[in-house]
Amino acid sequence: MKKLLGLVVFNFLFTSSVALAQESLLVVFPPTNHQTSTEKIFFIGTALPKGQVVINGKLVNRSKTGHFSPSFPWQLGENIFKVRYQNPEREIKIMRVSTQPELPQGLGFAKNSLTPAADIARLPGEPICFSAVAPPQATVSVNLPNQTVALLPQPSQAELPPNSSVLTGLNQPILSSLTKYQGCTTVANAADLGKPRFNLQLNNQTITQTGLGKIEILAPTQLAVVEVTSESCVTRTGPSNDYSRLTPLPKGTMATVTGKEGEWLRLDYGAWVNSKETKIITGAVAPQTVIRSVGYRQLAKATEIRFPLQTAVPVSVEQGNKSLTLTLYNTIAQTDTIRLDDNPLISHLDWQQVTPQQVKYTFNLKKLQQWGYKLRYDHTTLVLTLRHPPHLQQSKRLPLSGIKIVLDPGHGGKESGSSRPTGYLAKDVNLLVSKLLRDELAKRGATVVMTRDDDQDVSLVQRQEIINQEEPAIALSIHYNFLPDNSNNANTRGLVSFWYHPQAHSPTVFLHNYLVNKLPQPSFGVFWNNLALTRPSAAPAVLLEFRFMKNANEFEEIVNPQQQQKIAETLADGVTEWFKMVK
């Protein structure tokens, strides 16, 4: 196997060397016409070791084998970078775009600054707010039927950095120099207000611009009821994909719509969902239920808790230390009896009516480590399945006997992932290391399931479905890292590890520390992160990012067969030790 892997890597390096000999200079990032809003841009490429690489007149540091990945500041608008190696020179045009609205040359509002920017619906008496970016000292207002709303200049507001900034060390807000005008109003009765008209007055000049979004005030007695049609409906704290995720709603959940914004619906318990994952139930009244008995049944590898309800209401789950809390919304308790015999997982169950419409059930667990849960509706009965700890078969020769593990080699097919200076793709090294890891885990007795075992397209949803169907003891997603454009250190090194559900925190920290202590690479950090391959709740799910593809000096280590084998062996040892610790 090692000889075969060495041959694969040799062939790759030989092919790259031939291409490089023909081309002399290879730049794999950024591509021509690349656009981003970051303050710095980095270049990734390679050239023959002899000679010099110069970018816009600046000599570039390179690795011993000729690879480079420098970072450069640049200006807003079009930028031209000239990359030269000996005689050949390559010109790369890239565009830096602004993240802030820009005022027009004459009198007017900044482009795309008027809000609401999409159709919205609100309840009577609920604030409706408007905003616009306009020149200083202007008078700004909004006309609605039967009223005019004054928009007043606001104190300087900061532009928040993206979530990825925590990875780059640039997690600082930026103060905006533009003047933002805002104002709110309320409307007491149901009405169709149409599109607002924004007025701007300055220096005896006036312009009017119609807003993009219509405004509707809903009738409280005629609110629409929707049913969730997807298997696991994404819920968020606000009306776009930028907002944080909440517990997904099982298929069949029903709720009243209390607000709209574009294609997003606000449900009666506060979460927002995309209308594409629901259907309207004509003539349905606001879903409400009482709950009486709570029962359970013990399966071979799980405990199933059943909550008989009159209708499928929204729910949420919260994991804590040695506890799991289930909240039912639009629910009133009439509970007197709950059966729960001595259970290998649960010590006891507490419940309380925390608000007139909200019942909370807390499962106090016997052990700290949780192994996954599933939530579904069986008609109108809510079914919560709590998985039991996996059974280790106590074999010294096969210490992982009885353990199922899902391995997910990141990317694949059209999803290439990041690339190295020679164009070597993350999807390839992800698969190579995952196969080595599969073999090492199998040697230790584990049953291993791969989300892909060749260069094929496997969607994020498909990968999640594999984890949910297989119900492994742990799921590991293998990646090689690539910082965002704005990262200013091309020599960044270290292992990065991610978790999402609390049940994955222990294995993530343990494996991260184990790898850092056993392998010659530093720690870049352990992060909670809302990633597709950390979100499955059916098992502890860990995502590991080995080395930074951007670092020119690490390329030889990334493609080195001995280093790849060492990673696989060490991670397999770490998995074995973690299962021993938590058994």
Coordinates of C-alpha atoms in Angstrom, one line a residue:
M1 CA 0.0 0.0 0.0
K2 CA 2.7 2.5 1.0
K3 CA 4.7 1.7 -2.3
L4 CA 1.5 2.3 -4.3
L5 CA 0.8 5.6 -2.5
G6 CA 4.4 6.7 -3.0
L7 CA 4.0 5.9 -6.7
V8 CA 0.8 7.9 -6.9
V9 CA 2.5 10.9 -5.3
F10 CA 5.6 10.5 -7.4
N11 CA 3.5 10.4 -10.6
F12 CA 1.7 13.6 -9.4
L13 CA 4.9 15.4 -8.7
F14 CA 6.4 14.2 -11.9
T15 CA 3.4 15.4 -13.9
S16 CA 3.4 18.8 -12.1
S17 CA 7.2 19.1 -12.8
V18 CA 6.7 18.5 -16.5
A19 CA 3.8 21.0 -16.6
L20 CA 6.0 23.5 -14.7
A21 CA 9.0 22.9 -17.0
Q22 CA 6.7 23.7 -19.9
E23 CA 5.1 26.7 -18.3
S24 CA 8.0 28.0 -16.1
L25 CA 5.5 30.0 -14.0
L26 CA 2.3 28.6 -12.6
V27 CA -0.2 30.8 -10.6
V28 CA -3.2 28.9 -9.3
F29 CA -4.8 31.7 -7.3
P30 CA -6.2 34.2 -7.7
P31 CA -7.8 33.6 -11.1
T32 CA -8.2 36.5 -13.5
N33 CA -11.3 38.6 -12.8
H34 CA -11.5 37.3 -9.2
Q35 CA -13.6 39.5 -7.0
T36 CA -13.5 39.9 -3.2
S37 CA -14.0 42.7 -0.6
T38 CA -10.9 41.9 1.6
E39 CA -8.2 44.4 2.3
K40 CA -5.5 41.9 1.2
I41 CA -5.1 39.4 -1.5
F42 CA -2.7 36.4 -1.6
F43 CA -1.1 34.7 -4.6
I44 CA -0.4 31.0 -4.7
G45 CA 1.8 29.5 -7.3
T46 CA 5.2 27.9 -8.2
A47 CA 8.1 28.3 -10.5
L48 CA 11.4 26.4 -11.0
P49 CA 13.6 26.8 -7.9
K50 CA 16.3 28.7 -9.7
G51 CA 15.6 32.3 -10.5
Q52 CA 13.4 34.9 -8.9
V53 CA 9.6 35.5 -8.8
V54 CA 8.6 39.2 -8.7
I55 CA 5.1 40.5 -8.2
N56 CA 4.5 44.2 -9.0
G57 CA 8.2 44.8 -8.6
K58 CA 8.5 43.1 -5.2
L59 CA 10.7 40.0 -4.8
V60 CA 8.7 37.1 -3.4
N61 CA 10.0 34.6 -0.9
R62 CA 9.7 31.0 -2.0
S63 CA 10.1 27.5 -0.5
K64 CA 13.1 25.4 -1.3
T65 CA 11.2 23.8 -4.2
G66 CA 10.0 27.1 -5.6
H67 CA 6.5 27.5 -4.2
F68 CA 5.1 30.9 -3.1
S69 CA 2.1 32.3 -1.3
P70 CA 2.6 36.0 -0.5
S71 CA -0.1 38.4 0.5
F72 CA -0.5 42.0 -0.9
P73 CA -2.6 45.0 0.0
W74 CA -4.7 46.4 -2.8
Q75 CA -7.1 49.2 -3.7
L76 CA -10.8 49.4 -4.3
G77 CA -11.8 48.8 -7.9
E78 CA -9.7 47.0 -10.6
N79 CA -6.2 46.0 -9.7
I80 CA -3.5 44.7 -12.1
F81 CA -0.8 42.5 -10.7
K82 CA 2.2 41.6 -12.9
V83 CA 3.8 38.3 -11.9
R84 CA 7.3 37.7 -13.5
Y85 CA 9.6 34.7 -13.4
Q86 CA 12.7 35.3 -15.6
N87 CA 11.4 36.4 -19.0
P88 CA 7.7 35.3 -18.9
E89 CA 5.4 37.8 -17.2
R90 CA 1.7 37.1 -16.4
E91 CA -0.8 39.9 -15.9
I92 CA -3.7 39.2 -13.5
K93 CA -6.7 41.6 -13.3
I94 CA -8.7 41.3 -10.1
M95 CA -11.4 43.4 -8.5
R96 CA -11.8 44.6 -5.0
V97 CA -15.4 45.5 -4.2
S98 CA -16.7 47.6 -1.4
T99 CA -18.9 46.2 1.3
Q100 CA -20.4 49.6 2.1
P101 CA -23.1 51.3 0.1
E102 CA -21.8 54.1 -2.2
L103 CA -23.6 57.4 -2.7
P104 CA -24.3 58.5 -6.2
Q105 CA -22.5 61.6 -7.8
G106 CA -25.7 63.7 -7.6
L107 CA -28.4 63.8 -5.0
G108 CA -29.7 60.4 -4.2
F109 CA -29.8 57.4 -1.9
A110 CA -26.9 55.0 -1.8
K111 CA -27.5 52.0 -4.0
N112 CA -29.3 49.1 -2.3
S113 CA -29.6 51.0 1.0
L114 CA -33.4 51.3 1.2
T115 CA -35.1 48.9 3.7
P116 CA -37.2 46.9 3.8
A117 CA -35.7 45.5 0.6
A118 CA -38.2 42.7 0.2
D119 CA -42.0 42.3 0.8
I120 CA -42.7 42.1 4.6
A121 CA -45.7 41.3 6.7
R122 CA -46.2 42.2 10.4
L123 CA -48.8 41.9 13.1
P124 CA -50.9 45.0 14.1
G125 CA -49.1 47.2 16.5
E126 CA -45.7 45.7 15.7
P127 CA -42.9 48.1 14.8
I128 CA -42.2 48.6 11.0
C129 CA -38.8 50.1 10.5
F130 CA -37.3 51.9 7.5
S131 CA -33.7 52.9 6.8
A132 CA -31.7 54.6 4.0
V133 CA -28.2 55.8 3.4
A134 CA -28.1 59.4 2.2
P135 CA -25.9 62.5 2.3
P136 CA -25.3 64.3 5.7
Q137 CA -27.6 67.2 6.6
A138 CA -30.4 65.8 4.4
T139 CA -34.1 65.5 5.4
V140 CA -35.4 62.0 4.8
S141 CA -38.9 60.6 5.2
V142 CA -41.1 57.8 4.1
N143 CA -44.7 58.1 2.8
L144 CA -47.3 55.5 3.7
P145 CA -51.0 55.6 3.3
N146 CA -52.3 58.1 5.9
Q147 CA -48.9 58.8 7.5
T148 CA -45.4 60.1 6.9
V149 CA -42.5 58.6 8.9
A150 CA -39.5 60.8 9.6
L151 CA -36.1 59.0 9.2
L152 CA -33.5 60.6 11.4
P153 CA -29.7 60.4 11.1
Q154 CA -28.2 57.8 13.5
P155 CA -24.9 57.7 15.4
S156 CA -22.1 56.0 13.5
Q157 CA -22.7 52.3 13.3
A158 CA -20.0 49.6 13.0
E159 CA -19.9 47.2 10.1
L160 CA -19.5 43.7 11.6
P161 CA -16.7 41.4 10.3
P162 CA -17.8 38.1 8.8
N163 CA -17.8 35.0 10.9
S164 CA -14.7 33.7 9.2
S165 CA -12.8 36.6 10.7
V166 CA -12.3 34.6 13.9
L167 CA -10.1 32.3 11.9
T168 CA -8.0 35.2 10.5
G169 CA -7.5 37.2 13.7
L170 CA -9.2 40.2 12.1
N171 CA -12.4 40.0 14.2
Q172 CA -12.8 43.7 14.6
P173 CA -15.8 45.9 13.5
I174 CA -15.2 48.8 11.1
L175 CA -16.9 52.1 11.7
S176 CA -18.9 53.4 8.7
S177 CA -18.4 56.9 7.5
L178 CA -21.8 57.1 5.8
T179 CA -24.9 58.6 7.3
K180 CA -27.7 56.1 7.9
Y181 CA -31.2 57.4 8.5
Q182 CA -33.8 55.3 10.3
G183 CA -37.3 55.5 11.6
C184 CA -40.1 53.2 12.8
T185 CA -43.9 53.3 13.0
T186 CA -46.9 51.1 13.9
V187 CA -50.2 50.4 12.2
A188 CA -53.1 49.3 14.4
N189 CA -55.3 47.5 11.8
A190 CA -54.8 44.9 9.1
A191 CA -54.0 46.6 5.8
D192 CA -52.1 46.4 2.5
L193 CA -49.8 49.4 2.6
G194 CA -48.1 48.8 -0.7
K195 CA -44.5 50.0 -1.4
P196 CA -43.3 52.9 0.7
R197 CA -42.0 56.1 -1.0
F198 CA -38.7 57.5 0.3
N199 CA -38.2 61.3 0.1
L200 CA -34.8 63.0 0.2
Q201 CA -34.4 66.8 0.5
L202 CA -31.1 68.7 0.5
N203 CA -30.2 72.2 -0.7
N204 CA -33.7 73.0 -2.0
Q205 CA -33.7 69.8 -4.1
T206 CA -36.0 66.9 -3.6
I207 CA -36.0 63.4 -5.0
T208 CA -38.4 60.5 -4.4
Q209 CA -37.7 56.8 -4.7
T210 CA -40.1 53.9 -4.3
G211 CA -39.0 51.1 -2.0
L212 CA -38.5 47.6 -3.2
G213 CA -40.7 45.8 -0.6
K214 CA -44.4 45.8 -0.1
I215 CA -45.8 46.1 3.5
E216 CA -48.7 44.1 4.7
I217 CA -50.3 44.2 8.2
L218 CA -51.8 40.8 9.0
A219 CA -55.2 40.1 10.4
P220 CA -54.7 38.3 13.7
T221 CA -57.8 36.2 13.2
Q222 CA -56.8 35.1 9.7
L223 CA -53.2 34.0 10.1
A224 CA -52.0 31.3 7.7
V225 CA -51.0 27.9 9.1
V226 CA -48.1 26.0 7.5
E227 CA -46.9 22.5 7.6
V228 CA -43.2 21.5 7.3
T229 CA -42.7 19.4 4.2
S230 CA -38.9 18.7 4.3
E231 CA -37.5 15.9 6.5
S232 CA -35.6 18.4 8.6
C233 CA -36.7 22.0 8.2
V234 CA -33.9 24.6 8.8
T235 CA -35.0 27.2 11.4
R236 CA -33.1 30.5 12.0
T237 CA -33.1 33.5 14.3
G238 CA -33.9 35.8 11.4
P239 CA -35.1 36.0 7.8
S240 CA -32.1 35.0 5.8
N241 CA -29.3 32.4 5.6
D242 CA -27.0 34.8 7.5
Y243 CA -28.9 34.3 10.7
S244 CA -28.0 31.5 13.2
R245 CA -29.6 28.1 13.1
L246 CA -32.0 26.7 15.7
T247 CA -33.2 23.2 16.2
P248 CA -34.5 21.8 12.8
L249 CA -38.3 21.1 12.7
P250 CA -39.3 17.5 12.0
K251 CA -41.5 16.9 8.9
G252 CA -45.2 17.4 9.7
T253 CA -44.7 20.2 12.2
M254 CA -47.5 22.8 12.0
A255 CA -47.3 26.4 13.1
T256 CA -49.0 29.8 12.5
V257 CA -47.3 32.4 10.4
T258 CA -46.9 35.7 12.3
G259 CA -44.6 37.5 9.9
K260 CA -43.0 37.5 6.5
E261 CA -39.9 38.9 4.8
G262 CA -39.3 37.9 1.2
E263 CA -39.5 34.1 1.0
W264 CA -39.0 33.7 4.8
L265 CA -41.8 33.1 7.3
R266 CA -41.8 33.9 11.0
L267 CA -43.5 31.1 13.0
D268 CA -45.5 31.7 16.1
Y269 CA -42.8 30.5 18.4
G270 CA -40.3 33.0 17.0
A271 CA -38.1 31.0 14.5
W272 CA -37.9 31.9 10.8
V273 CA -38.2 29.2 8.1
N274 CA -37.9 29.3 4.3
S275 CA -41.4 29.1 2.7
K276 CA -40.0 26.5 0.2
E277 CA -39.8 24.0 3.1
T278 CA -43.5 24.4 4.0
K279 CA -47.0 24.3 2.6
I280 CA -50.1 26.3 3.6
I281 CA -52.9 24.3 5.2
T282 CA -56.0 26.1 4.0
G283 CA -58.6 26.7 6.6
A284 CA -56.5 25.4 9.5
V285 CA -56.7 27.3 12.9
A286 CA -53.7 28.1 15.0
P287 CA -52.1 24.7 16.1
Q288 CA -52.4 24.1 19.9
T289 CA -52.1 20.9 21.9
V290 CA -52.3 19.5 25.4
I291 CA -50.0 16.7 26.5
R292 CA -50.9 14.1 29.1
S293 CA -49.0 10.8 29.4
V294 CA -45.4 10.4 28.3
G295 CA -44.2 6.9 27.5
Y296 CA -41.1 5.1 26.4
R297 CA -39.8 1.9 25.0
Q298 CA -36.2 0.6 25.3
L299 CA -34.7 -0.6 22.0
A300 CA -31.5 -2.7 21.6
K301 CA -29.3 0.4 21.2
A302 CA -31.5 3.3 22.1
T303 CA -34.3 4.6 24.3
E304 CA -37.3 5.9 22.5
I305 CA -39.5 8.6 24.3
R306 CA -43.0 9.1 22.9
F307 CA -45.0 12.3 23.4
P308 CA -48.6 11.8 22.2
L309 CA -49.9 15.2 21.0
Q310 CA -53.1 16.4 19.3
T311 CA -51.1 18.1 16.6
A312 CA -47.5 18.3 15.5
V313 CA -46.2 21.5 17.2
P314 CA -42.7 23.1 17.0
V315 CA -40.0 21.8 19.2
S316 CA -36.4 22.5 20.2
V317 CA -33.5 20.5 21.8
E318 CA -30.8 21.7 24.1
Q319 CA -27.9 19.6 25.2
G320 CA -26.2 20.3 28.5
N321 CA -23.7 18.5 30.8
K322 CA -25.4 15.2 31.6
S323 CA -28.8 16.5 30.4
L324 CA -30.9 16.9 27.3
T325 CA -33.9 19.3 27.3
L326 CA -36.8 19.1 24.9
T327 CA -39.1 22.1 24.6
L328 CA -42.6 21.8 23.1
Y329 CA -44.3 25.1 21.9
N330 CA -48.0 25.9 21.7
T331 CA -48.5 23.1 24.3
I332 CA -50.3 23.0 27.7
A333 CA -49.5 20.2 30.1
Q334 CA -52.1 17.9 31.7
T335 CA -49.5 15.4 32.6
D336 CA -49.9 13.3 35.7
T337 CA -48.2 10.1 34.8
I338 CA -44.8 9.4 33.1
R339 CA -43.3 5.9 32.9
L340 CA -39.5 5.5 32.9
D341 CA -38.1 2.3 34.3
D342 CA -34.4 1.9 35.3
N343 CA -32.7 2.9 32.1
P344 CA -29.0 2.5 31.0
L345 CA -29.0 6.1 29.8
I346 CA -31.5 8.2 31.8
S347 CA -31.4 8.7 35.6
H348 CA -34.7 10.6 35.8
L349 CA -37.0 13.0 33.9
D350 CA -38.1 16.5 35.0
W351 CA -40.8 18.6 33.4
Q352 CA -42.3 22.0 33.9
Q353 CA -44.8 24.4 32.2
V354 CA -42.4 27.3 31.8
T355 CA -44.9 29.7 30.0
P356 CA -48.6 29.3 29.3
Q357 CA -47.7 27.9 25.9
Q358 CA -44.4 26.1 26.5
V359 CA -43.6 22.8 28.2
K360 CA -40.0 21.8 28.9
Y361 CA -38.8 18.2 29.6
T362 CA -35.3 17.6 30.9
F363 CA -33.7 14.2 30.7
N364 CA -31.0 13.8 33.4
L365 CA -28.4 11.4 32.1
K366 CA -26.2 9.0 33.9
K367 CA -23.0 9.8 32.0
L368 CA -21.5 13.0 30.7
Q369 CA -20.9 11.8 27.1
Q370 CA -24.0 11.7 24.8
W371 CA -24.0 9.6 21.7
G372 CA -26.7 11.2 19.5
Y373 CA -30.4 11.7 19.2
K374 CA -33.1 11.8 16.6
L375 CA -36.4 13.7 16.5
R376 CA -39.4 12.9 14.3
Y377 CA -43.1 12.9 14.2
D378 CA -45.1 9.6 13.9
H379 CA -48.3 11.2 12.8
T380 CA -49.0 13.5 15.8
T381 CA -46.8 11.6 18.3
L382 CA -43.4 13.2 18.8
V383 CA -40.7 10.6 19.0
L384 CA -37.3 11.4 20.6
T385 CA -34.7 8.6 20.2
L386 CA -31.7 8.8 22.6
R387 CA -28.8 6.5 21.5
H388 CA -27.0 4.3 24.1
P389 CA -23.2 4.2 24.4
P390 CA -21.6 1.9 21.9
H391 CA -20.4 -1.5 23.2
L392 CA -16.7 -2.1 23.1
Q393 CA -15.8 -5.8 22.9
Q394 CA -12.7 -5.6 25.2
S395 CA -10.3 -7.0 22.6
K396 CA -6.6 -6.0 23.1
R397 CA -5.8 -7.0 19.6
L398 CA -8.9 -5.3 18.1
P399 CA -9.6 -2.4 20.6
L400 CA -12.3 -0.8 18.3
S401 CA -14.2 -4.0 17.7
G402 CA -17.9 -3.3 17.8
I403 CA -17.4 0.4 16.9
K404 CA -18.8 1.8 13.6
I405 CA -17.2 5.0 12.3
V406 CA -18.2 7.1 9.3
L407 CA -15.3 8.8 7.5
D408 CA -16.0 11.7 5.3
P409 CA -13.3 12.7 2.8
G410 CA -14.0 16.4 2.2
H411 CA -15.1 17.7 -1.2
G412 CA -14.9 15.5 -4.3
G413 CA -16.0 15.6 -8.0
K414 CA -16.7 19.2 -9.0
E415 CA -16.1 20.3 -5.5
S416 CA -12.3 20.5 -5.6
G417 CA -11.6 22.3 -2.3
S418 CA -8.5 24.5 -2.0
S419 CA -5.4 24.0 -4.1
R420 CA -1.7 24.0 -3.6
P421 CA 0.9 26.1 -5.5
T422 CA 1.2 23.3 -8.1
G423 CA -2.6 23.0 -8.4
Y424 CA -2.8 19.9 -6.3
L425 CA -6.4 19.8 -4.9
A426 CA -7.6 19.3 -1.4
K427 CA -10.2 16.8 -2.5
D428 CA -7.4 14.4 -3.6
V429 CA -5.3 14.5 -0.4
N430 CA -8.6 14.4 1.7
L431 CA -9.5 11.1 0.0
L432 CA -5.9 9.7 0.2
V433 CA -5.6 10.3 3.9
S434 CA -9.1 9.1 4.6
K435 CA -8.4 5.8 2.9
L436 CA -5.2 5.4 5.0
L437 CA -7.2 6.2 8.1
R438 CA -10.0 3.7 7.1
D439 CA -7.3 0.9 6.8
E440 CA -5.8 1.8 10.2
L441 CA -9.2 1.9 12.0
A442 CA -10.1 -1.4 10.4
K443 CA -6.9 -2.9 11.7
R444 CA -8.1 -2.0 15.2
G445 CA -11.4 -3.7 14.6
A446 CA -13.7 -0.8 13.7
T447 CA -16.4 -1.0 11.0
V448 CA -15.7 1.9 8.7
V449 CA -18.2 3.5 6.3
M450 CA -16.9 6.1 3.8
T451 CA -19.1 8.9 2.4
R452 CA -17.1 8.5 -0.8
D453 CA -14.2 6.2 -1.8
D454 CA -13.4 7.8 -5.2
D455 CA -13.5 11.2 -6.9
Q456 CA -17.2 11.6 -7.1
D457 CA -19.8 14.3 -6.3
V458 CA -21.5 13.7 -2.9
S459 CA -23.6 16.6 -1.7
L460 CA -23.5 17.9 1.8
V461 CA -27.1 16.7 2.3
Q462 CA -26.1 13.2 1.1
R463 CA -23.2 13.1 3.5
Q464 CA -25.5 14.1 6.4
E465 CA -28.0 11.4 5.4
I466 CA -25.2 8.7 5.4
I467 CA -24.4 9.7 9.0
N468 CA -28.0 9.7 10.1
Q469 CA -28.7 6.3 8.4
E470 CA -25.5 4.6 9.6
E471 CA -25.8 5.9 13.2
P472 CA -22.0 5.5 13.8
A473 CA -20.4 5.8 17.2
I474 CA -18.5 8.8 15.8
A475 CA -18.3 10.6 12.4
L476 CA -15.0 12.2 11.2
S477 CA -14.7 14.6 8.3
I478 CA -11.2 15.0 6.9
H479 CA -10.1 18.2 5.3
Y480 CA -7.0 20.3 4.5
N481 CA -7.4 23.9 5.4
F482 CA -7.5 27.2 3.4
L483 CA -7.9 30.5 5.1
P484 CA -10.1 33.3 3.6
D485 CA -8.7 35.9 1.2
N486 CA -8.2 38.4 4.1
S487 CA -5.8 36.2 6.0
N488 CA -2.5 38.1 6.1
N489 CA -0.1 35.3 7.0
A490 CA 0.6 32.9 4.2
N491 CA 2.8 30.8 6.6
T492 CA -0.1 30.0 8.9
R493 CA 0.3 26.5 10.3
G494 CA -1.5 24.2 12.6
L495 CA -4.4 21.8 13.1
V496 CA -7.9 23.3 13.2
S497 CA -10.8 21.3 14.7
F498 CA -14.6 21.9 14.6
W499 CA -17.6 20.8 16.6
Y500 CA -21.3 21.9 16.8
H501 CA -23.4 19.8 19.1
P502 CA -22.1 19.5 22.7
Q503 CA -21.9 15.7 22.3
A504 CA -19.0 16.3 19.9
H505 CA -17.0 18.6 22.1
S506 CA -15.2 15.9 24.1
P507 CA -14.0 13.9 21.1
T508 CA -13.0 17.1 19.2
V509 CA -10.9 18.5 22.0
F510 CA -9.4 15.0 22.8
L511 CA -8.5 14.2 19.2
H512 CA -7.2 17.7 18.6
N513 CA -4.8 17.6 21.6
Y514 CA -3.8 14.1 20.8
L515 CA -2.8 14.9 17.3
V516 CA -1.0 18.1 18.3
N517 CA 1.0 16.3 20.9
K518 CA 1.9 13.3 18.7
L519 CA 2.5 15.1 15.3
P520 CA 5.0 17.8 14.4
Q521 CA 2.4 20.5 13.9
P522 CA 1.1 23.2 16.2
S523 CA -2.5 23.9 17.2
F524 CA -4.4 26.6 15.4
G525 CA -7.4 26.1 17.6
V526 CA -10.6 24.3 18.4
F527 CA -13.8 26.1 17.2
W528 CA -17.5 25.7 17.6
N529 CA -18.8 26.0 14.0
N530 CA -22.0 25.6 12.2
L531 CA -20.8 23.4 9.4
A532 CA -22.8 20.9 7.4
L533 CA -20.6 17.9 8.6
T534 CA -20.7 19.0 12.3
R535 CA -24.5 19.4 12.4
P536 CA -25.7 15.8 12.3
S537 CA -27.3 15.0 15.7
A538 CA -27.4 11.3 15.3
A539 CA -23.8 10.9 16.4
P540 CA -20.8 12.9 17.7
A541 CA -19.5 14.6 14.5
V542 CA -16.0 16.1 14.3
L543 CA -14.4 18.0 11.4
L544 CA -10.6 18.1 11.3
E545 CA -8.5 20.4 9.1
F546 CA -4.9 19.2 8.7
R547 CA -2.3 21.8 7.6
F548 CA -3.0 24.9 5.5
M549 CA -3.0 24.3 1.8
K550 CA -2.1 28.0 1.4
N551 CA 1.3 27.5 3.2
A552 CA 3.9 27.1 0.4
N553 CA 6.4 25.6 2.9
E554 CA 4.1 22.8 3.9
F555 CA 3.4 21.4 0.4
E556 CA 6.1 18.7 0.6
E557 CA 4.7 17.5 3.9
I558 CA 1.1 17.5 2.6
V559 CA 2.0 15.2 -0.3
N560 CA 4.6 13.2 1.6
P561 CA 3.4 9.5 1.8
Q562 CA 5.2 9.0 5.2
Q563 CA 3.5 12.1 6.7
Q564 CA 0.1 11.0 5.3
Q565 CA 0.6 7.5 6.9
K566 CA 1.7 9.1 10.2
I567 CA -1.4 11.2 10.3
A568 CA -3.6 8.2 9.7
E569 CA -1.9 6.0 12.3
T570 CA -1.9 8.8 14.9
L571 CA -5.6 9.7 14.4
A572 CA -6.6 6.0 14.6
D573 CA -4.6 5.7 17.9
G574 CA -6.4 8.9 19.2
V575 CA -9.8 7.5 18.3
T576 CA -8.9 4.3 20.1
E577 CA -7.8 6.1 23.2
W578 CA -10.9 8.3 23.3
F579 CA -13.2 5.3 23.3
K580 CA -11.2 3.8 26.1
M581 CA -11.6 7.0 28.1
V582 CA -15.4 7.3 27.7
K583 CA -16.4 3.6 27.9

